[in-house]
Short mmCIF file of C-alpha atoms in Angstrom, two decimals:
data_model
loop_
_atom_site.label_atom_id
_atom_site.label_comp_id
_atom_site.label_asym_id
_atom_site.label_seq_id
_atom_site.Cartn_x
_atom_site.Cartn_y
_atom_site.Cartn_z
CA UNK A 1 128.58 72.42 70.05
CA UNK A 2 126.44 73.56 72.97
CA UNK A 3 127.51 72.24 76.34
CA UNK A 4 125.01 69.75 77.68
CA UNK A 5 125.70 67.97 80.96
CA UNK A 6 122.15 66.73 81.37
CA UNK A 7 121.84 62.96 81.26
CA UNK A 8 118.52 61.24 80.84
CA UNK A 9 118.59 58.52 83.48
CA UNK A 10 120.08 57.73 86.85
CA UNK A 11 121.48 54.44 85.56
CA UNK A 12 123.27 56.26 82.75
CA UNK A 13 124.58 58.85 85.24
CA UNK A 14 126.41 56.18 87.28
CA UNK A 15 127.21 53.74 84.44
CA UNK A 16 131.00 54.12 84.71
CA UNK A 17 131.34 53.60 88.47
CA UNK A 18 133.40 50.46 88.92
CA UNK A 19 134.29 48.07 91.73
CA UNK A 20 136.77 49.59 94.16
CA UNK A 21 135.84 53.21 93.38
CA UNK A 22 135.94 55.96 95.99
CA UNK A 23 132.66 57.84 96.05
CA UNK A 24 131.60 60.94 97.94
CA UNK A 25 127.98 61.11 98.98
CA UNK A 26 126.53 64.53 99.80
CA UNK A 27 124.08 65.35 102.54
CA UNK A 28 124.28 65.70 106.30
CA UNK A 29 122.04 63.06 107.83
CA UNK A 30 118.48 63.98 106.97
CA UNK A 31 117.57 62.28 103.70
CA UNK A 32 116.26 65.55 102.19
CA UNK A 33 119.83 66.54 101.35
CA UNK A 34 120.98 63.15 100.06
CA UNK A 35 121.22 62.00 96.43
CA UNK A 36 118.68 59.21 96.95
CA UNK A 37 118.10 58.20 93.36
CA UNK A 38 121.81 58.17 92.49
CA UNK A 39 122.37 55.89 95.48
CA UNK A 40 119.57 53.61 94.26
CA UNK A 41 121.22 53.49 90.83
CA UNK A 42 124.58 52.55 92.39
CA UNK A 43 122.78 49.84 94.34
CA UNK A 44 121.17 48.51 91.12
CA UNK A 45 124.56 48.49 89.41
CA UNK A 46 125.82 46.33 92.25
CA UNK A 47 129.41 47.58 92.28
CA UNK A 48 131.41 46.35 95.28
CA UNK A 49 134.42 47.24 97.44
CA UNK A 50 133.50 50.92 97.43
CA UNK A 51 135.08 53.50 99.71
CA UNK A 52 132.39 55.97 100.72
CA UNK A 53 133.13 59.48 101.97
CA UNK A 54 130.10 61.01 103.68
CA UNK A 55 129.02 62.62 106.93
CA UNK A 56 126.88 59.65 107.96
CA UNK A 57 126.57 55.99 107.06
CA UNK A 58 122.80 56.19 106.84
CA UNK A 59 119.77 55.38 108.89
CA UNK A 60 117.73 53.46 106.34
CA UNK A 61 114.71 53.97 104.15
CA UNK A 62 112.13 52.79 106.68
CA UNK A 63 112.71 55.66 109.06
CA UNK A 64 112.47 58.28 106.32
CA UNK A 65 109.35 56.69 104.81
CA UNK A 66 107.61 57.23 108.13
CA UNK A 67 108.51 60.90 107.95
CA UNK A 68 106.77 61.08 104.58
CA UNK A 69 109.74 61.10 102.23
CA UNK A 70 109.14 59.66 98.77
CA UNK A 71 112.85 59.66 97.97
CA UNK A 72 113.92 57.85 101.10
CA UNK A 73 117.17 56.05 100.36
CA UNK A 74 120.27 57.29 102.16
CA UNK A 75 123.82 55.81 102.34
CA UNK A 76 122.37 52.85 104.23
CA UNK A 77 121.36 51.28 100.91
CA UNK A 78 125.04 50.71 100.01
CA UNK A 79 125.80 49.50 103.55
CA UNK A 80 123.01 46.94 103.75
CA UNK A 81 123.74 45.71 100.20
CA UNK A 82 127.30 44.92 101.25
CA UNK A 83 128.78 47.27 98.65
CA UNK A 84 131.15 49.07 100.99
CA UNK A 85 134.70 48.18 101.84
CA UNK A 86 135.35 51.30 103.86
CA UNK A 87 133.65 54.44 105.09
CA UNK A 88 135.20 57.79 105.97
CA UNK A 89 132.60 59.50 108.15
CA UNK A 90 132.04 61.74 111.16
CA UNK A 91 128.78 60.30 112.43
CA UNK A 92 128.73 56.65 111.32
CA UNK A 93 126.25 55.74 114.05
CA UNK A 94 123.61 57.61 116.02
CA UNK A 95 122.78 57.88 119.69
CA UNK A 96 119.20 56.80 119.00
CA UNK A 97 119.29 54.62 115.93
CA UNK A 98 120.98 51.29 115.59
CA UNK A 99 122.04 51.23 111.97
CA UNK A 100 123.30 48.56 109.62
CA UNK A 101 126.75 50.10 109.50
CA UNK A 102 127.34 49.47 113.18
CA UNK A 103 126.30 45.84 112.73
CA UNK A 104 128.67 45.29 109.80
CA UNK A 105 131.52 47.09 111.54
CA UNK A 106 131.16 44.79 114.57
CA UNK A 107 131.16 41.80 112.27
CA UNK A 108 134.42 43.03 110.71
CA UNK A 109 132.80 43.34 107.29
CA UNK A 110 133.55 46.99 106.77
CA UNK A 111 136.32 49.43 107.76
CA UNK A 112 135.89 52.87 109.24
CA UNK A 113 138.05 55.98 109.24
CA UNK A 114 136.65 58.46 111.74
CA UNK A 115 136.92 62.17 111.04
CA UNK A 116 135.80 65.37 112.67
CA UNK A 117 133.17 67.17 110.65
CA UNK A 118 135.13 70.36 110.11
CA UNK A 119 138.25 68.45 109.09
CA UNK A 120 136.27 66.23 106.73
CA UNK A 121 134.78 69.32 105.07
CA UNK A 122 138.16 71.01 104.78
CA UNK A 123 139.94 67.87 103.50
CA UNK A 124 137.35 67.56 100.74
CA UNK A 125 137.66 71.27 99.98
CA UNK A 126 141.47 70.88 99.89
CA UNK A 127 141.16 68.28 97.13
CA UNK A 128 138.81 70.54 95.21
CA UNK A 129 141.15 73.50 95.75
CA UNK A 130 144.32 71.67 94.70
CA UNK A 131 145.93 71.89 98.15
CA UNK A 132 148.33 69.34 99.60
CA UNK A 133 146.56 69.31 102.96
CA UNK A 134 145.55 71.55 105.81
CA UNK A 135 146.86 72.19 109.32
CA UNK A 136 144.12 72.12 111.94
CA UNK A 137 144.18 72.32 115.76
CA UNK A 138 141.17 70.00 115.87
CA UNK A 139 142.00 66.52 117.13
CA UNK A 140 145.12 67.34 119.17
CA UNK A 141 145.29 64.99 122.15
CA UNK A 142 142.65 62.71 120.66
CA UNK A 143 142.52 59.52 118.61
CA UNK A 144 142.57 61.66 115.45
CA UNK A 145 146.16 62.74 116.15
CA UNK A 146 147.48 59.17 116.06
CA UNK A 147 149.85 58.48 113.18
CA UNK A 148 149.61 61.98 111.76
CA UNK A 149 152.27 64.62 111.28
CA UNK A 150 152.01 67.62 113.59
CA UNK A 151 153.55 71.06 113.42
CA UNK A 152 153.85 73.95 115.85
CA UNK A 153 152.93 77.24 114.20
CA UNK A 154 153.16 80.43 116.27
CA UNK A 155 153.34 78.36 119.44
CA UNK A 156 150.23 76.34 118.72
CA UNK A 157 150.14 72.67 117.68
CA UNK A 158 148.36 71.59 114.51
CA UNK A 159 147.68 68.28 112.78
CA UNK A 160 148.37 67.84 109.08
CA UNK A 161 145.18 66.50 107.50
CA UNK A 162 145.52 65.29 103.92
CA UNK A 163 143.11 66.00 101.08
CA UNK A 164 140.41 63.47 100.25
CA UNK A 165 139.84 63.03 96.55
CA UNK A 166 137.27 60.72 95.05
CA UNK A 167 136.53 59.11 91.72
CA UNK A 168 132.88 60.16 91.87
CA UNK A 169 130.91 62.70 93.90
CA UNK A 170 127.18 62.02 94.14
CA UNK A 171 125.42 65.18 95.22
CA UNK A 172 121.91 66.58 95.58
CA UNK A 173 121.02 70.12 94.48
CA UNK A 174 117.74 71.97 94.03
CA UNK A 175 118.10 73.40 90.53
CA UNK A 176 120.62 72.91 87.77
CA UNK A 177 121.10 73.92 84.15
CA UNK A 178 122.82 72.37 81.13
CA UNK A 179 126.16 73.99 82.02
CA UNK A 180 126.05 72.30 85.41
CA UNK A 181 125.39 75.49 87.38
CA UNK A 182 123.67 74.55 90.66
CA UNK A 183 121.72 76.08 93.51
CA UNK A 184 120.81 74.28 96.73
CA UNK A 185 117.95 74.85 99.15
CA UNK A 186 118.49 75.92 102.77
CA UNK A 187 120.32 73.32 104.89
CA UNK A 188 120.68 70.92 101.97
CA UNK A 189 123.75 72.79 100.72
CA UNK A 190 125.96 71.23 103.45
CA UNK A 191 128.50 68.73 102.06
CA UNK A 192 126.89 68.74 98.60
CA UNK A 193 128.38 72.08 97.63
CA UNK A 194 131.92 71.26 98.74
CA UNK A 195 131.98 67.77 97.21
CA UNK A 196 131.13 69.28 93.81
CA UNK A 197 134.50 69.37 92.09
CA UNK A 198 136.40 67.27 94.65
CA UNK A 199 136.04 64.13 92.52
CA UNK A 200 137.11 63.20 89.01
CA UNK A 201 133.43 63.04 88.08
CA UNK A 202 130.72 65.02 89.91
CA UNK A 203 127.14 63.91 89.36
CA UNK A 204 124.30 66.15 90.57
CA UNK A 205 120.76 64.92 91.24
CA UNK A 206 118.42 67.92 91.03
CA UNK A 207 114.75 68.63 91.74
CA UNK A 208 114.44 70.74 88.63
CA UNK A 209 116.34 71.55 85.45
CA UNK A 210 116.09 75.15 84.34
CA UNK A 211 117.04 77.04 81.20
CA UNK A 212 120.46 78.62 81.00
CA UNK A 213 120.19 82.14 82.41
CA UNK A 214 117.33 81.36 84.74
CA UNK A 215 119.69 81.07 87.73
CA UNK A 216 120.87 84.56 88.59
CA UNK A 217 124.66 84.93 88.29
CA UNK A 218 124.86 86.29 91.85
CA UNK A 219 123.10 83.34 93.44
CA UNK A 220 124.70 80.34 91.70
CA UNK A 221 126.28 78.31 94.53
CA UNK A 222 128.23 75.87 92.37
CA UNK A 223 129.51 77.12 89.00
CA UNK A 224 129.15 74.66 86.14
CA UNK A 225 132.76 73.50 85.62
CA UNK A 226 132.72 71.67 88.97
CA UNK A 227 129.87 69.49 87.72
CA UNK A 228 130.04 66.81 85.03
CA UNK A 229 126.52 65.39 84.93
CA UNK A 230 123.09 66.63 85.93
CA UNK A 231 120.12 64.30 86.27
CA UNK A 232 116.61 65.32 87.31
CA UNK A 233 114.32 63.59 89.78
CA UNK A 234 110.96 62.52 88.41
CA UNK A 235 108.00 64.53 89.70
CA UNK A 236 106.11 61.39 90.59
CA UNK A 237 107.33 57.97 91.57
CA UNK A 238 105.64 54.75 92.49
CA UNK A 239 105.53 55.20 96.21
CA UNK A 240 104.89 51.61 97.15
CA UNK A 241 103.62 50.81 100.64
CA UNK A 242 106.26 49.08 102.63
CA UNK A 243 106.21 47.15 105.82
CA UNK A 244 107.82 49.13 108.63
CA UNK A 245 109.72 47.12 111.21
CA UNK A 246 109.20 47.64 114.94
CA UNK A 247 112.83 48.75 115.25
CA UNK A 248 112.29 51.50 112.70
CA UNK A 249 109.04 52.57 114.39
CA UNK A 250 110.84 52.86 117.69
CA UNK A 251 113.68 54.88 116.14
CA UNK A 252 111.12 57.16 114.50
CA UNK A 253 109.43 57.86 117.81
CA UNK A 254 112.73 58.65 119.51
CA UNK A 255 113.64 60.94 116.62
CA UNK A 256 110.35 62.81 116.90
CA UNK A 257 111.00 63.34 120.59
CA UNK A 258 114.61 64.44 120.62
CA UNK A 259 116.09 64.56 117.15
CA UNK A 260 118.84 62.30 115.98
CA UNK B 1 117.24 59.51 154.34
CA UNK B 2 115.29 61.20 151.63
CA UNK B 3 117.32 61.85 148.52
CA UNK B 4 118.02 65.48 147.80
CA UNK B 5 116.27 67.09 144.88
CA UNK B 6 118.32 67.70 141.74
CA UNK B 7 117.51 70.09 138.93
CA UNK B 8 115.55 68.61 136.03
CA UNK B 9 116.61 68.91 132.35
CA UNK B 10 114.51 72.01 131.69
CA UNK B 11 115.92 73.83 134.70
CA UNK B 12 119.51 73.02 133.71
CA UNK B 13 118.72 74.36 130.23
CA UNK B 14 117.17 77.46 131.77
CA UNK B 15 120.35 78.09 133.79
CA UNK B 16 122.50 77.59 130.67
CA UNK B 17 120.42 80.07 128.67
CA UNK B 18 121.11 82.73 131.29
CA UNK B 19 124.67 82.83 129.86
CA UNK B 20 123.44 83.97 126.42
CA UNK B 21 124.14 87.67 125.91
CA UNK B 22 122.71 90.06 123.35
CA UNK B 23 124.15 89.39 119.89
CA UNK B 24 125.81 86.10 120.82
CA UNK B 25 126.19 83.42 118.15
CA UNK B 26 125.27 80.17 119.90
CA UNK B 27 125.59 76.54 118.80
CA UNK B 28 123.53 73.97 120.70
CA UNK B 29 124.35 70.28 120.81
CA UNK B 30 122.06 67.28 120.78
CA UNK B 31 119.61 66.57 123.59
CA UNK B 32 119.52 68.71 126.73
CA UNK B 33 121.54 71.64 125.27
CA UNK B 34 118.94 72.00 122.51
CA UNK B 35 116.30 72.83 125.12
CA UNK B 36 118.19 76.02 125.96
CA UNK B 37 116.89 77.57 122.71
CA UNK B 38 113.48 77.78 124.38
CA UNK B 39 114.79 79.84 127.28
CA UNK B 40 116.65 82.83 125.84
CA UNK B 41 116.22 85.62 128.42
CA UNK B 42 113.49 87.97 127.23
CA UNK B 43 114.67 91.04 125.39
CA UNK B 44 117.94 89.45 124.29
CA UNK B 45 118.60 88.74 120.63
CA UNK B 46 120.67 85.61 120.11
CA UNK B 47 121.64 83.96 116.79
CA UNK B 48 121.61 80.18 116.77
CA UNK B 49 124.12 78.45 114.51
CA UNK B 50 123.89 74.81 113.43
CA UNK B 51 126.86 73.04 111.87
CA UNK B 52 124.73 71.78 108.96
CA UNK B 53 125.08 75.35 107.67
CA UNK B 54 122.47 77.75 109.01
CA UNK B 55 122.62 80.83 111.22
CA UNK B 56 119.80 82.81 112.81
CA UNK B 57 117.02 80.24 112.61
CA UNK B 58 113.92 80.28 114.79
CA UNK B 59 112.33 77.81 117.16
CA UNK B 60 111.56 74.15 116.50
CA UNK B 61 108.41 73.52 114.46
CA UNK B 62 105.68 71.21 115.64
CA UNK B 63 106.43 67.61 114.54
CA UNK B 64 105.38 67.01 110.96
CA UNK B 65 104.91 70.70 110.13
CA UNK B 66 108.42 71.65 109.11
CA UNK B 67 110.51 71.65 105.97
CA UNK B 68 113.23 69.00 106.12
CA UNK B 69 115.46 71.23 104.04
CA UNK B 70 115.62 73.56 107.05
CA UNK B 71 116.85 71.56 110.01
CA UNK B 72 119.18 71.96 112.98
CA UNK B 73 122.15 69.67 113.59
CA UNK B 74 119.86 67.14 115.29
CA UNK B 75 117.80 66.88 112.11
CA UNK B 76 114.82 68.63 113.68
CA UNK B 77 112.86 71.08 111.55
CA UNK B 78 113.15 74.71 112.62
CA UNK B 79 111.37 77.91 111.65
CA UNK B 80 112.68 80.40 109.17
CA UNK B 81 113.10 83.94 110.43
CA UNK B 82 114.19 87.27 108.94
CA UNK B 83 117.96 87.65 108.78
CA UNK B 84 118.62 83.91 108.61
CA UNK B 85 121.46 82.74 106.35
CA UNK B 86 122.42 79.36 104.89
CA UNK B 87 125.87 78.22 103.78
CA UNK B 88 127.94 75.14 102.96
CA UNK B 89 129.83 72.91 105.39
CA UNK B 90 133.27 74.40 104.84
CA UNK B 91 131.89 77.87 105.60
CA UNK B 92 130.05 76.55 108.64
CA UNK B 93 133.26 75.19 110.11
CA UNK B 94 135.26 78.27 109.16
CA UNK B 95 132.75 80.02 111.42
CA UNK B 96 133.15 77.41 114.17
CA UNK B 97 136.88 76.71 114.04
CA UNK B 98 137.79 80.31 113.32
CA UNK B 99 136.37 81.57 116.59
CA UNK B 100 133.28 83.31 115.19
CA UNK B 101 130.84 81.37 117.38
CA UNK B 102 130.55 82.86 120.86
CA UNK B 103 129.03 80.00 122.82
CA UNK B 104 128.74 76.28 122.28
CA UNK B 105 126.64 74.12 124.61
CA UNK B 106 127.23 70.38 124.67
CA UNK B 107 126.45 67.35 126.71
CA UNK B 108 129.31 65.23 128.08
CA UNK B 109 130.11 61.85 129.59
CA UNK B 110 133.07 63.26 131.53
CA UNK B 111 134.88 66.54 132.15
CA UNK B 112 138.27 66.86 133.86
CA UNK B 113 139.41 69.54 136.27
CA UNK B 114 141.56 70.97 133.49
CA UNK B 115 138.54 71.33 131.25
CA UNK B 116 139.22 68.27 129.10
CA UNK B 117 136.05 66.99 127.46
CA UNK B 118 134.97 63.40 126.73
CA UNK B 119 131.65 63.24 124.91
CA UNK B 120 131.84 61.28 121.68
CA UNK B 121 132.18 57.66 122.65
CA UNK B 122 131.38 55.26 125.47
CA UNK B 123 134.41 52.94 125.43
CA UNK B 124 132.33 49.74 125.62
CA UNK B 125 130.55 50.62 122.39
CA UNK B 126 133.87 50.97 120.52
CA UNK B 127 132.29 53.26 117.95
CA UNK B 128 131.15 56.80 118.43
CA UNK B 129 129.99 59.93 116.72
CA UNK B 130 132.52 62.74 116.59
CA UNK B 131 130.39 64.89 114.30
CA UNK B 132 131.25 68.53 114.87
CA UNK B 133 132.06 68.17 118.57
CA UNK B 134 135.86 68.36 118.26
CA UNK B 135 135.70 71.42 116.03
CA UNK B 136 133.19 73.17 118.28
CA UNK B 137 135.18 72.35 121.41
CA UNK B 138 138.36 73.82 119.92
CA UNK B 139 136.90 76.77 118.08
CA UNK B 140 134.12 78.41 120.06
CA UNK B 141 135.00 81.20 122.44
CA UNK B 142 133.08 79.78 125.39
CA UNK B 143 132.22 76.12 125.81
CA UNK B 144 129.46 75.26 128.27
CA UNK B 145 128.88 71.66 129.25
CA UNK B 146 125.39 70.78 130.46
CA UNK B 147 125.11 67.38 132.10
CA UNK B 148 124.16 65.35 135.15
CA UNK B 149 126.77 65.59 137.88
CA UNK B 150 127.09 61.82 138.31
CA UNK B 151 126.42 58.63 136.37
CA UNK B 152 123.15 56.77 136.92
CA UNK B 153 124.80 54.73 139.67
CA UNK B 154 126.17 57.79 141.42
CA UNK B 155 129.78 57.78 140.18
CA UNK B 156 131.42 61.19 139.54
CA UNK B 157 131.57 62.40 135.95
CA UNK B 158 133.72 65.36 136.89
CA UNK B 159 137.14 63.79 137.27
CA UNK B 160 140.81 64.56 137.79
CA UNK B 161 141.45 62.95 134.42
CA UNK B 162 138.92 61.68 131.87
CA UNK B 163 138.91 57.90 131.40
CA UNK B 164 136.74 57.99 128.26
CA UNK B 165 138.15 58.93 124.82
CA UNK B 166 138.92 62.64 124.66
CA UNK B 167 137.03 65.05 122.41
CA UNK B 168 139.38 67.97 123.09
CA UNK B 169 141.81 69.11 125.80
CA UNK B 170 141.48 72.24 127.96
CA UNK B 171 138.35 73.41 126.21
CA UNK B 172 135.49 73.57 128.74
CA UNK B 173 134.80 76.96 130.33
CA UNK B 174 131.65 76.37 132.35
CA UNK B 175 129.95 73.22 133.67
CA UNK B 176 126.27 73.36 134.53
CA UNK B 177 124.99 70.20 136.24
CA UNK B 178 121.86 69.13 138.09
CA UNK B 179 123.46 70.23 141.40
CA UNK B 180 126.07 72.90 140.65
CA UNK B 181 127.66 75.49 138.37
CA UNK B 182 131.46 75.38 138.08
CA UNK B 183 133.89 77.52 136.16
CA UNK B 184 137.13 76.05 134.84
CA UNK B 185 139.92 78.39 135.97
CA UNK B 186 143.70 78.14 135.90
CA UNK B 187 143.92 76.52 139.34
CA UNK B 188 141.06 74.08 138.90
CA UNK B 189 137.31 74.11 139.24
CA UNK B 190 135.67 77.08 140.88
CA UNK B 191 132.34 76.20 142.47
CA UNK B 192 130.17 79.22 141.82
CA UNK B 193 126.64 78.02 142.43
CA UNK B 194 124.86 75.12 144.09
CA UNK B 195 121.33 73.84 143.55
CA UNK B 196 118.73 74.81 146.18
CA UNK B 197 119.16 72.67 149.29
CA UNK B 198 122.74 71.61 148.45
CA UNK B 199 125.91 72.67 150.26
CA UNK B 200 129.37 72.99 148.67
CA UNK B 201 130.50 70.01 150.82
CA UNK B 202 127.76 67.80 149.41
CA UNK B 203 128.67 68.79 145.85
CA UNK B 204 132.32 68.02 146.64
CA UNK B 205 131.40 64.49 147.78
CA UNK B 206 130.10 63.75 144.27
CA UNK B 207 133.09 65.33 142.51
CA UNK B 208 136.51 63.65 142.17
CA UNK B 209 138.87 66.66 142.05
CA UNK B 210 138.99 69.15 144.93
CA UNK B 211 136.72 72.11 144.20
CA UNK B 212 137.73 75.67 144.90
CA UNK B 213 134.70 77.18 146.59
CA UNK B 214 134.02 80.72 145.44
CA UNK B 215 133.71 82.99 148.51
CA UNK B 216 130.59 84.32 146.79
CA UNK B 217 129.22 80.84 146.09
CA UNK B 218 125.44 81.06 146.04
CA UNK B 219 122.27 79.21 145.20
CA UNK B 220 121.59 78.78 141.48
CA UNK B 221 119.26 81.46 140.19
CA UNK B 222 117.57 81.37 136.84
CA UNK B 223 116.93 85.01 136.06
#
């Protein structure tokens, strides 16, 4: 039977995510690289007590709407819906935004494990690569060394960082085919490409589904076996007008001035 | 007494950019360091790297004109240019941690005389953003800190020992502030340049550890 990893709806793509699951969410910070519609589907499903592994904990739809994004949901949707038990992240808050995650963390409603970005990437890759961990010099003498095993190799001290494996990886790619082969666009490859295959089930949200063979063998970023499901974004969506809060307007202006 | 003039953000960035040599791979942090991309000395070819996974990108686009699938680590849209390459996050940090980035420029809250860096969290906030700072601090060949010499209320930010949470130990190579340029050397901090109108003694008064004044200490020049 021909392989076919394409599923027809976002709700179907996330149907087996259960309470207490660990999910990886691809992207860096800018919503363009985030699996927005998969996140919306997880929000609709309403599963709770999730552990989320992602670079950021989200800035919220309002800010991205102002920048003209139609698909504007980022990890904030799971934060503000109270679906998270814990986040593992490198940039849970921003210097210019005040996000929902910070509010919930202060209220003791969510836990945080801080990570450095390079170590987070490599820990995810270690899970995908079947490694028992990695030794990194990053974090020596900092809060990230606390409670971790260290080892001196060739006179230099390293921290043992353990792999991070998830039940589900929700990623965003540009194009995909029925085998699950993926390509990403520009800076949207980021964590998406390394999370593919680091979870029991990897679900890719793509801009476009192409015929097998259309993606050149030399340019496929993620070979099919790392991917379990592919679901395509609709070309058009109801882009309802929404009220933008003053806080979001202010954040947007700061972002335009100096980046976030 | 009239307060002495300090360098503004653009001028600090201009002084930082003077460090960029032909062919250098340079990573610029959020805020002031990012301005340095506008001031690469003419005739020099420098490749900018951003931890999101891009190398060799061009200048910032005008707001609203860019492609949000081509952004720097601050999430600002940048221009595509010939030779540019994109890659995933593991590759990006192989480049950073593995010593393939020549210069990293970051802001800081505090720097110690040993070159310890504190720049990810203000203790009162109890939550910070590590991002790629720890990896960059450890991995890049030369770490330049660009910051104001003192806090808003005039307290030194260059200290014997950092009191804020540490990003990395013994990692800073050069500190460029609004009144001085200092190199971190084995014995301490070498004061190499002072802002116009400032004397080494005046810089010392705003610095906690004792500075070693370079016999050739001179006024900051930008070219």
